[in-house]
Every structure is written in C-alpha cells, then in structure tokens.
Amino acid sequence: MEENLWLKAMREYWRDPVNVIGPPGALVRRCIKGLWIVLSIYVLFWIAGPSQVASWQLWMEDDRLAHDLAWGFTFASALCFAVVAYAAEGSKPIRIPVFLPVFDGSWRNLKVHTARLHLPNVRVSLGSAFAISLFLMSLLGMWNYYLHENIRTGGASVAAVEGSTSRVAEAEAALAAHQTQTREALAQVDAAIAQTSAGSPTGRSRLVDQRTRLMTSAAETEAQLRAELREARGATVEVRSVAADPRPVDGIVAGATGVERGIVASFLDLMRSGVVEALLVLGVGLGLAGGTSQIGVPKARDEEPEPEAEPEPVEETEPAPPEPEPDLPRRRYVLPEATDQDRTEASAVGPHAPVQAKAPETDNVDPGAPEAQPEEPVTEDDLDDPLAREYYENNKENA
C-alpha cells in the first residue's frame, strides 16, 4: 500500500523543530498568532454568527432563511477583506496621468509637473466597496439587535414594577373591605342582643354564639389577607414583555434624518439586497483572482524581477557650464637608489665571473649523444646591465 503523500509531508514538516520554532525570536510571535487565530474562530462560530442570526430573525418570518442569510454574511465578512487583498496584490493598478503645478517663488515661474496616480482596478475597487458594505450591514444588524434587547429589558422592568404595585393595592383593598364587613356584621349582632329581653335567655345565648363564630371567622380571614399582603409586598414579580417594534433602528434613523420611516426602512432593505447580490456577482471573480499569499512559501526563492516602470517625461533643461579643472601640482619622478640588500639579491641571481670550461668526461658517456660545446667566456661588451658590469669589474679586481 502506497503511503499518503499528504500525511508524509505534514509528518516530515512537524518533525523538524526548526519549522515550528523558526528563527530566533519567532516562537513567541507564532504562539501569539496561534492564539489569535483560535480567538478568531471562537468569535466567528460562537459570538458573531449567533448574534447575526438573532438580529435577522427579529423581523423575518422565515427563521430558516434568516439563519442562512446571517451565516452567509458572517462568513463573507470574515473572508472578504483577505480575498480583496490577495486580488489587489495579484493585479496591476490603473495609472492615470496627473498634472501637478509647481511654484518656484512666484506665479510667473509656474511649471507643470507630470506624475502618475496609481488607482486600483475595477475588480479591486468593487471588492473594497463590497467589504465596506458587509461591515456596515453587520454593524447595522448588531445595532438593531442590541437596541431591541435594550427596549425589551426596559419594558419588562416597568411592567414588573407596575404588576407588583397593583398586586399590593388589591391585597390592601381586600383587607380593608373585609374589616368593614366584619364591623358591620358585629354591629348588627350587638344591636340584636341589645334588643333581646332579659326574659328570653335562649335567644340571647344564640346571638352571643353567633357573634363569637363571626369574630372567629373574621379573624381567620383577616390573617389570610394580611399574609397575602405581606407576600405581595415582598415578592419579585417576573413579567416577560416583548417590544412591539422589531426594527427600532429604522425609527431612530428616520427621526435623526427627518425622512419618513417607510423610506428609511426601504432604503436599508435595498442596501441589504444589494450586498446579497454583490456577494453573488463578485464572489467567484474575487475568488479566482491571482493571489500572492506568503503563508507557507520559503523565503529563499527566486523572485521575478519587477516590470520596469515607464519612464516619465522630463522637461529638457539647459546644460550646466563645465567646471574648471583644478591645477595639479607638478612633480618629478625620481628612481629610488639601490640599497645593499638590493645589490646582494641582484648578485645572487645576476651574472657571474667567467668560468673556464672543463674537459669533458669520457666515462659513462653515451656515444650517441651530441658533444657538449664549451661555454664561451663573458666579455665586457656582453655586459649591458650596469649592475652586472659592476659585479664583473669587482670580481676581476679580486681575482
């Protein structure tokens, strides 16, 4: 079974610690960048995406469509800037000639200098506008979501306070009504007891028992009402209140600009639709643009020479007058005199005194070899070198 080349390349790369540690001082930077990438992934999937989904679902009836739109905007916002940057690096800008006035002291010496203004091409320009639109749409969605949550939380607090106040008022009103009824009933029983004659003890005893039962029942009911009142005063009422306006940003923008809310809402929806269509139109074009990412590319590589820029037209100027040549001091070249060391070295390699020719030896001589001719003596006429002549004369005197 053949080995997977992908796994082999990754294994060989991570096996070498130089690839992980990098040059001196790069380990800390790589660790920080790795943590930043992890944070970006966390923000993308657990913060930005769910927040966008919640903001789109506030005013859209189809929750599934809102979910897909929100995630599409989130991924496009995360990748669009990098894609546009790669497209800008892999494409040539548009060069537009610009005439710039140059003032040299006064208006009479006004000159026009030609320069070239480099502008991004159509694809990069539209991609930049698309990236800005994605950022603004995401920001608008988050603003609408946070403002809606703020309004809803404030409405819930007001409703909770009003609900708690009304419950306490109802408990107090019930207790007051019960006390009034109890006093009226007791007054009627007391009046009946007072009207009963002393000669009918049975009727008086019945009224007294009735009054006792009424007071006992009234005391129990009053205790219950007082307990409910204490509970109403000490309890925290939780009330869920939903804001009636799912798009409060439209109202705020309309109030700030003085335009009708319907026009503002339609304009914002038009912007959302335009960004969606731009994502459809520019997505493939930006994705297929040539990029020059340096991630994973070794530094030691043969870089292609940059194209030579077109020479800019330069106005002809009068040639400057030639500068006079400086007068050089006159010098006379004198040969150095020979030293004793120079004479010693010259005598070691120079000519020698004439040597008399010796008689050729006959022993161990090859008969076929040519005869050696005797050396000719050196005469004064042959000594053209002054040093050789001087050496010859000295040796001649010493001989």
Protein backbone atom coordinates (compact mmCIF):
# COMPACT_ATOMS: atom_id res chain seq x y z
CA MET A 1 0.00 0.00 0.00
CA GLU A 2 1.42 3.38 -1.03
CA GLU A 3 1.98 5.96 1.66
CA ASN A 4 -0.21 9.03 1.67
CA LEU A 5 1.93 11.93 0.49
CA TRP A 6 -0.18 14.49 2.37
CA LEU A 7 0.37 12.74 5.70
CA LYS A 8 4.04 12.19 4.89
CA ALA A 9 4.63 15.87 4.09
CA MET A 10 2.87 17.01 7.26
CA ARG A 11 4.70 14.48 9.39
CA GLU A 12 8.10 15.45 7.99
CA TYR A 13 7.35 19.14 8.41
CA TRP A 14 6.28 18.92 12.06
CA ARG A 15 9.10 16.50 12.87
CA ASP A 16 11.70 19.23 12.34
CA PRO A 17 11.70 21.65 15.31
CA VAL A 18 13.20 24.39 13.13
CA ASN A 19 9.93 24.62 11.19
CA VAL A 20 7.99 25.04 14.43
CA ILE A 21 10.34 27.30 16.38
CA GLY A 22 11.58 29.32 13.42
CA PRO A 23 14.33 31.93 13.57
CA PRO A 24 15.37 33.47 16.91
CA GLY A 25 12.55 35.49 18.41
CA ALA A 26 9.83 34.00 16.20
CA LEU A 27 8.47 31.41 18.67
CA VAL A 28 6.66 33.93 20.89
CA ARG A 29 5.21 35.70 17.85
CA ARG A 30 3.97 32.42 16.40
CA CYS A 31 2.36 31.43 19.71
CA ILE A 32 0.54 34.77 19.95
CA LYS A 33 -0.62 34.46 16.35
CA GLY A 34 -1.85 30.92 17.01
CA LEU A 35 -3.88 32.10 19.99
CA TRP A 36 -5.27 34.95 17.90
CA ILE A 37 -6.42 32.50 15.22
CA VAL A 38 -8.13 30.38 17.88
CA LEU A 39 -9.85 33.51 19.24
CA SER A 40 -11.00 34.47 15.73
CA ILE A 41 -12.54 31.04 15.21
CA TYR A 42 -14.30 31.24 18.58
CA VAL A 43 -15.68 34.71 17.80
CA LEU A 44 -16.81 33.56 14.36
CA PHE A 45 -18.78 30.48 15.42
CA TRP A 46 -19.91 31.32 18.95
CA ILE A 47 -20.36 35.12 19.01
CA ALA A 48 -20.66 36.79 15.61
CA GLY A 49 -22.68 34.06 13.87
CA PRO A 50 -25.34 33.55 16.57
CA SER A 51 -25.67 37.31 17.07
CA GLN A 52 -26.28 37.85 13.37
CA VAL A 53 -28.84 35.01 13.33
CA ALA A 54 -30.73 36.58 16.25
CA SER A 55 -30.70 40.02 14.61
CA TRP A 56 -32.10 38.71 11.29
CA GLN A 57 -34.73 36.58 12.99
CA LEU A 58 -36.19 39.61 14.79
CA TRP A 59 -38.09 40.89 11.76
CA MET A 60 -38.05 37.96 9.31
CA GLU A 61 -40.89 35.48 9.38
CA ASP A 62 -38.87 32.61 7.89
CA ASP A 63 -36.37 31.69 10.60
CA ARG A 64 -34.51 29.23 8.37
CA LEU A 65 -33.89 31.83 5.69
CA ALA A 66 -32.79 34.33 8.33
CA HIS A 67 -30.38 31.73 9.71
CA ASP A 68 -28.81 31.10 6.29
CA LEU A 69 -28.55 34.80 5.48
CA ALA A 70 -26.90 35.58 8.79
CA TRP A 71 -24.25 32.87 8.41
CA GLY A 72 -23.63 33.91 4.81
CA PHE A 73 -22.99 37.49 5.88
CA THR A 74 -20.77 36.32 8.73
CA PHE A 75 -18.50 34.14 6.58
CA ALA A 76 -18.38 36.75 3.81
CA SER A 77 -17.37 39.45 6.29
CA ALA A 78 -14.63 37.23 7.73
CA LEU A 79 -13.10 36.35 4.34
CA CYS A 80 -13.82 39.29 2.04
CA PHE A 81 -11.02 41.57 3.25
CA ALA A 82 -8.33 38.89 2.80
CA VAL A 83 -9.65 37.93 -0.65
CA VAL A 84 -9.67 41.56 -1.81
CA ALA A 85 -6.11 41.99 -0.50
CA TYR A 86 -4.91 38.97 -2.50
CA ALA A 87 -6.68 40.26 -5.59
CA ALA A 88 -5.01 43.66 -5.17
CA GLU A 89 -1.56 42.08 -4.87
CA GLY A 90 -2.05 39.89 -7.94
CA SER A 91 -3.36 42.58 -10.29
CA LYS A 92 -1.91 45.72 -11.81
CA PRO A 93 -3.28 49.13 -10.84
CA ILE A 94 -4.63 51.70 -13.25
CA ARG A 95 -2.18 54.51 -13.99
CA ILE A 96 -3.74 57.90 -14.53
CA PRO A 97 -1.56 60.87 -15.52
CA VAL A 98 -1.94 63.85 -13.24
CA PHE A 99 -0.65 67.35 -13.92
CA LEU A 100 0.69 68.96 -10.77
CA PRO A 101 1.56 72.67 -10.69
CA VAL A 102 4.93 73.55 -9.21
CA PHE A 103 5.50 77.08 -7.93
CA ASP A 104 9.02 78.46 -7.99
CA GLY A 105 8.73 81.61 -5.99
CA SER A 106 6.02 83.39 -7.97
CA TRP A 107 3.21 82.86 -10.44
CA ARG A 108 5.47 83.77 -13.33
CA ASN A 109 7.67 80.75 -12.67
CA LEU A 110 4.74 78.34 -12.64
CA LYS A 111 5.65 74.94 -14.07
CA VAL A 112 3.58 71.83 -14.62
CA HIS A 113 4.98 68.51 -13.45
CA THR A 114 3.52 65.28 -14.78
CA ALA A 115 3.00 62.38 -12.36
CA ARG A 116 1.11 59.10 -12.45
CA LEU A 117 -1.58 58.25 -9.94
CA HIS A 118 -1.98 54.53 -9.28
CA LEU A 119 -5.61 53.55 -8.67
CA PRO A 120 -6.98 50.04 -8.00
CA ASN A 121 -8.60 48.32 -10.94
CA VAL A 122 -12.33 47.68 -11.29
CA ARG A 123 -12.30 44.32 -9.53
CA VAL A 124 -10.35 45.56 -6.53
CA SER A 125 -12.43 48.76 -6.29
CA LEU A 126 -15.73 46.87 -6.30
CA GLY A 127 -14.31 44.34 -3.85
CA SER A 128 -13.29 47.11 -1.46
CA ALA A 129 -16.77 48.63 -1.65
CA PHE A 130 -18.23 45.18 -1.06
CA ALA A 131 -16.07 44.65 2.03
CA ILE A 132 -17.17 48.03 3.43
CA SER A 133 -20.82 47.20 2.72
CA LEU A 134 -20.55 43.88 4.53
CA PHE A 135 -19.06 45.60 7.55
CA LEU A 136 -21.81 48.24 7.60
CA MET A 137 -24.60 45.66 7.23
CA SER A 138 -23.19 43.52 10.04
CA LEU A 139 -22.83 46.61 12.22
CA LEU A 140 -26.41 47.67 11.43
CA GLY A 141 -27.73 44.22 12.36
CA MET A 142 -25.88 44.23 15.67
CA TRP A 143 -27.10 47.75 16.44
CA ASN A 144 -30.69 46.75 15.76
CA TYR A 145 -30.37 43.63 17.93
CA TYR A 146 -28.79 45.40 20.91
CA LEU A 147 -31.28 48.28 20.73
CA HIS A 148 -34.19 45.84 20.60
CA GLU A 149 -32.85 43.99 23.65
CA ASN A 150 -32.43 47.28 25.49
CA ILE A 151 -36.01 48.35 24.79
CA ARG A 152 -37.37 44.95 25.73
CA THR A 153 -35.44 44.85 29.01
CA GLY A 154 -36.60 48.35 29.93
CA GLY A 155 -40.24 47.46 29.18
CA ALA A 156 -40.02 44.34 31.31
CA SER A 157 -38.72 46.32 34.27
CA VAL A 158 -41.56 48.83 34.04
CA ALA A 159 -44.13 46.05 33.71
CA ALA A 160 -42.66 44.27 36.74
CA VAL A 161 -42.91 47.39 38.90
CA GLU A 162 -46.48 48.08 37.78
CA GLY A 163 -47.53 44.45 38.37
CA SER A 164 -46.08 44.39 41.86
CA THR A 165 -47.75 47.71 42.78
CA SER A 166 -51.19 46.58 41.55
CA ARG A 167 -50.99 43.31 43.49
CA VAL A 168 -50.20 45.12 46.75
CA ALA A 169 -53.07 47.53 46.15
CA GLU A 170 -55.51 44.67 45.55
CA ALA A 171 -54.42 42.92 48.77
CA GLU A 172 -54.81 46.11 50.79
CA ALA A 173 -58.25 46.76 49.28
CA ALA A 174 -59.41 43.21 50.11
CA LEU A 175 -58.21 43.55 53.71
CA ALA A 176 -59.98 46.92 54.16
CA ALA A 177 -63.22 45.55 52.68
CA HIS A 178 -63.10 42.54 54.99
CA GLN A 179 -62.61 44.71 58.04
CA THR A 180 -65.55 46.92 57.03
CA GLN A 181 -67.83 43.93 56.54
CA THR A 182 -66.77 42.47 59.87
CA ARG A 183 -67.53 45.68 61.74
CA GLU A 184 -70.96 45.98 60.10
CA ALA A 185 -71.85 42.38 60.95
CA LEU A 186 -70.74 42.78 64.55
CA ALA A 187 -72.76 45.98 64.84
CA GLN A 188 -75.91 44.17 63.68
CA VAL A 189 -75.40 41.28 66.14
CA ASP A 190 -74.75 43.68 69.01
CA ALA A 191 -77.92 45.58 68.16
CA ALA A 192 -79.94 42.34 68.13
CA ILE A 193 -78.50 41.31 71.50
CA ALA A 194 -79.39 44.71 72.96
CA GLN A 195 -82.99 44.42 71.73
CA THR A 196 -83.45 40.94 73.19
CA SER A 197 -85.32 40.99 76.56
CA ALA A 198 -83.81 39.51 79.66
CA GLY A 199 -86.67 37.05 79.90
CA SER A 200 -85.56 35.06 76.86
CA PRO A 201 -82.15 33.66 77.74
CA THR A 202 -82.24 31.20 74.84
CA GLY A 203 -82.39 33.91 72.13
CA ARG A 204 -79.66 35.95 73.80
CA SER A 205 -77.36 32.91 74.05
CA ARG A 206 -77.86 32.16 70.35
CA LEU A 207 -76.94 35.71 69.38
CA VAL A 208 -73.87 35.57 71.58
CA ASP A 209 -72.75 32.30 69.94
CA GLN A 210 -73.35 33.83 66.51
CA ARG A 211 -71.21 36.83 67.42
CA THR A 212 -68.41 34.55 68.65
CA ARG A 213 -68.37 32.49 65.43
CA LEU A 214 -68.43 35.68 63.34
CA MET A 215 -65.41 37.09 65.14
CA THR A 216 -63.51 33.80 64.86
CA SER A 217 -64.18 33.54 61.12
CA ALA A 218 -63.32 37.23 60.59
CA ALA A 219 -60.03 36.81 62.45
CA GLU A 220 -59.03 33.81 60.27
CA THR A 221 -59.92 35.63 57.06
CA GLU A 222 -58.08 38.75 58.16
CA ALA A 223 -54.97 36.67 58.93
CA GLN A 224 -55.04 35.19 55.41
CA LEU A 225 -55.46 38.60 53.82
CA ARG A 226 -52.61 40.03 55.84
CA ALA A 227 -50.36 37.12 54.77
CA GLU A 228 -51.21 37.75 51.11
CA LEU A 229 -50.42 41.43 51.57
CA ARG A 230 -47.01 40.65 53.05
CA GLU A 231 -46.32 38.23 50.19
CA ALA A 232 -47.32 40.81 47.60
CA ARG A 233 -45.07 43.44 49.16
CA GLY A 234 -42.02 41.16 49.43
CA ALA A 235 -42.35 39.12 46.25
CA THR A 236 -40.49 39.98 42.97
CA VAL A 237 -42.80 39.85 40.03
CA GLU A 238 -41.28 38.45 36.79
CA VAL A 239 -43.05 39.71 33.71
CA ARG A 240 -41.93 38.99 30.10
CA SER A 241 -42.51 41.92 27.84
CA VAL A 242 -41.81 41.83 24.09
CA ALA A 243 -41.09 45.07 22.26
CA ALA A 244 -43.68 45.76 19.64
CA ASP A 245 -41.10 47.21 17.18
CA PRO A 246 -38.66 44.57 15.86
CA ARG A 247 -36.69 47.21 13.91
CA PRO A 248 -36.15 50.19 16.22
CA VAL A 249 -33.15 51.39 14.21
CA ASP A 250 -35.46 52.46 11.37
CA GLY A 251 -37.31 54.78 13.72
CA ILE A 252 -34.12 56.27 15.13
CA VAL A 253 -32.60 56.91 11.69
CA ALA A 254 -35.88 58.39 10.46
CA GLY A 255 -36.07 60.72 13.47
CA ALA A 256 -32.45 61.81 13.06
CA THR A 257 -32.67 62.47 9.31
CA GLY A 258 -36.21 63.80 9.18
CA VAL A 259 -37.20 61.29 6.49
CA GLU A 260 -40.28 59.13 6.70
CA ARG A 261 -39.80 55.79 8.36
CA GLY A 262 -41.08 53.85 5.37
CA ILE A 263 -38.45 55.41 3.12
CA VAL A 264 -35.68 54.68 5.63
CA ALA A 265 -36.80 51.08 6.04
CA SER A 266 -36.98 50.52 2.28
CA PHE A 267 -33.53 52.08 1.78
CA LEU A 268 -31.96 49.80 4.40
CA ASP A 269 -33.63 46.78 2.84
CA LEU A 270 -32.31 47.90 -0.55
CA MET A 271 -28.80 48.01 0.88
CA ARG A 272 -29.20 44.51 2.27
CA SER A 273 -30.39 43.24 -1.09
CA GLY A 274 -27.52 44.99 -2.87
CA VAL A 275 -24.96 43.35 -0.61
CA VAL A 276 -26.51 39.94 -1.23
CA GLU A 277 -26.39 40.47 -5.00
CA ALA A 278 -22.81 41.73 -4.79
CA LEU A 279 -21.90 38.56 -2.93
CA LEU A 280 -23.36 36.58 -5.79
CA VAL A 281 -21.71 38.63 -8.56
CA LEU A 282 -18.26 39.29 -7.06
CA GLY A 283 -17.80 36.06 -5.14
CA VAL A 284 -16.39 33.96 -7.97
CA GLY A 285 -14.47 36.85 -9.55
CA LEU A 286 -12.63 37.68 -6.36
CA GLY A 287 -12.07 34.03 -5.52
CA LEU A 288 -10.40 33.29 -8.87
CA ALA A 289 -8.17 36.37 -8.83
CA GLY A 290 -4.47 35.67 -8.61
CA GLY A 291 -3.19 35.91 -5.07
CA THR A 292 0.32 36.20 -3.70
CA SER A 293 -0.05 34.86 -0.18
CA GLN A 294 3.30 34.30 1.54
CA ILE A 295 1.97 31.71 4.01
CA GLY A 296 3.97 28.51 3.65
CA VAL A 297 6.26 29.93 0.95
CA PRO A 298 10.01 29.60 1.73
CA LYS A 299 11.93 32.83 1.87
CA ALA A 300 14.85 31.62 -0.26
CA ARG A 301 13.25 31.71 -3.67
CA ASP A 302 13.92 33.31 -6.98
CA GLU A 303 11.81 36.37 -7.17
CA GLU A 304 10.70 37.52 -10.55
CA PRO A 305 12.07 40.93 -11.49
CA GLU A 306 9.53 43.64 -11.24
CA PRO A 307 8.48 45.15 -14.57
CA GLU A 308 10.31 48.32 -15.32
CA ALA A 309 8.19 51.38 -14.94
CA GLU A 310 7.64 53.50 -17.96
CA PRO A 311 9.98 56.48 -17.96
CA GLU A 312 8.19 59.65 -17.11
CA PRO A 313 8.65 62.56 -19.49
CA VAL A 314 11.16 65.04 -18.12
CA GLU A 315 11.43 68.57 -19.37
CA GLU A 316 14.67 69.48 -21.05
CA THR A 317 16.90 71.83 -19.13
CA GLU A 318 19.90 73.82 -20.20
CA PRO A 319 23.20 72.00 -19.60
CA ALA A 320 25.25 73.31 -16.76
CA PRO A 321 28.54 75.06 -17.64
CA PRO A 322 31.59 72.78 -17.33
CA GLU A 323 33.50 73.18 -14.14
CA PRO A 324 37.17 74.27 -14.50
CA GLU A 325 39.68 71.52 -13.88
CA PRO A 326 41.79 72.06 -10.78
CA ASP A 327 45.52 72.75 -11.27
CA LEU A 328 47.52 69.71 -10.27
CA PRO A 329 50.94 70.26 -8.64
CA ARG A 330 53.87 69.36 -10.85
CA ARG A 331 56.03 66.53 -9.55
CA ARG A 332 59.27 64.95 -10.78
CA TYR A 333 59.56 61.18 -10.69
CA VAL A 334 62.94 60.06 -9.33
CA LEU A 335 64.05 56.44 -9.32
CA PRO A 336 64.96 55.13 -5.88
CA GLU A 337 68.58 54.30 -5.20
CA ALA A 338 69.64 50.70 -4.78
CA THR A 339 70.45 49.53 -1.27
CA ASP A 340 72.95 46.92 -0.09
CA GLN A 341 70.17 44.34 0.15
CA ASP A 342 69.19 45.04 -3.47
CA ARG A 343 72.81 44.53 -4.60
CA THR A 344 73.08 41.29 -2.63
CA GLU A 345 69.91 39.88 -4.19
CA ALA A 346 71.00 41.01 -7.65
CA SER A 347 74.38 39.32 -7.29
CA ALA A 348 72.69 36.10 -6.20
CA VAL A 349 70.66 35.91 -9.38
CA GLY A 350 72.77 38.03 -11.74
CA PRO A 351 75.71 37.10 -13.99
CA HIS A 352 78.86 35.52 -12.53
CA ALA A 353 82.51 35.71 -13.32
CA PRO A 354 83.67 33.77 -16.40
CA VAL A 355 84.37 30.16 -15.66
CA GLN A 356 86.90 28.15 -17.63
CA ALA A 357 85.48 25.20 -19.45
CA LYS A 358 86.44 21.86 -18.06
CA ALA A 359 87.43 18.89 -20.11
CA PRO A 360 84.52 16.67 -20.84
CA GLU A 361 84.48 13.41 -19.04
CA THR A 362 84.66 10.38 -21.26
CA ASP A 363 83.48 7.87 -18.72
CA ASN A 364 79.83 6.93 -18.68
CA VAL A 365 79.11 8.97 -21.76
CA ASP A 366 76.58 7.87 -24.30
CA PRO A 367 78.35 7.62 -27.68
CA GLY A 368 75.14 8.60 -29.47
CA ALA A 369 74.67 11.79 -27.50
CA PRO A 370 75.74 15.13 -29.08
CA GLU A 371 79.02 16.56 -27.90
CA ALA A 372 78.80 19.28 -25.27
CA GLN A 373 80.23 22.55 -26.53
CA PRO A 374 82.37 24.62 -24.18
CA GLU A 375 80.95 27.76 -22.69
CA GLU A 376 82.09 30.99 -24.24
CA PRO A 377 83.75 33.45 -21.88
CA VAL A 378 81.82 36.54 -20.91
CA THR A 379 83.33 39.79 -22.18
CA GLU A 380 82.73 43.41 -21.17
CA ASP A 381 80.83 44.03 -24.41
CA ASP A 382 78.18 41.48 -23.38
CA LEU A 383 77.51 43.19 -20.07
CA ASP A 384 74.76 45.66 -20.88
CA ASP A 385 73.35 45.66 -17.34
CA PRO A 386 75.11 48.24 -15.15
CA LEU A 387 74.82 46.01 -12.10
CA ALA A 388 76.29 43.06 -13.98
CA ARG A 389 79.15 45.22 -15.27
CA GLU A 390 79.90 46.49 -11.75
CA TYR A 391 79.85 42.92 -10.39
CA TYR A 392 82.17 41.78 -13.16
CA GLU A 393 84.67 44.54 -12.51
CA ASN A 394 84.74 43.84 -8.76
CA ASN A 395 85.34 40.14 -9.30
CA LYS A 396 88.04 40.97 -11.88
CA GLU A 397 89.89 43.15 -9.37
CA ASN A 398 89.64 40.50 -6.64
CA ALA A 399 90.88 37.74 -8.94
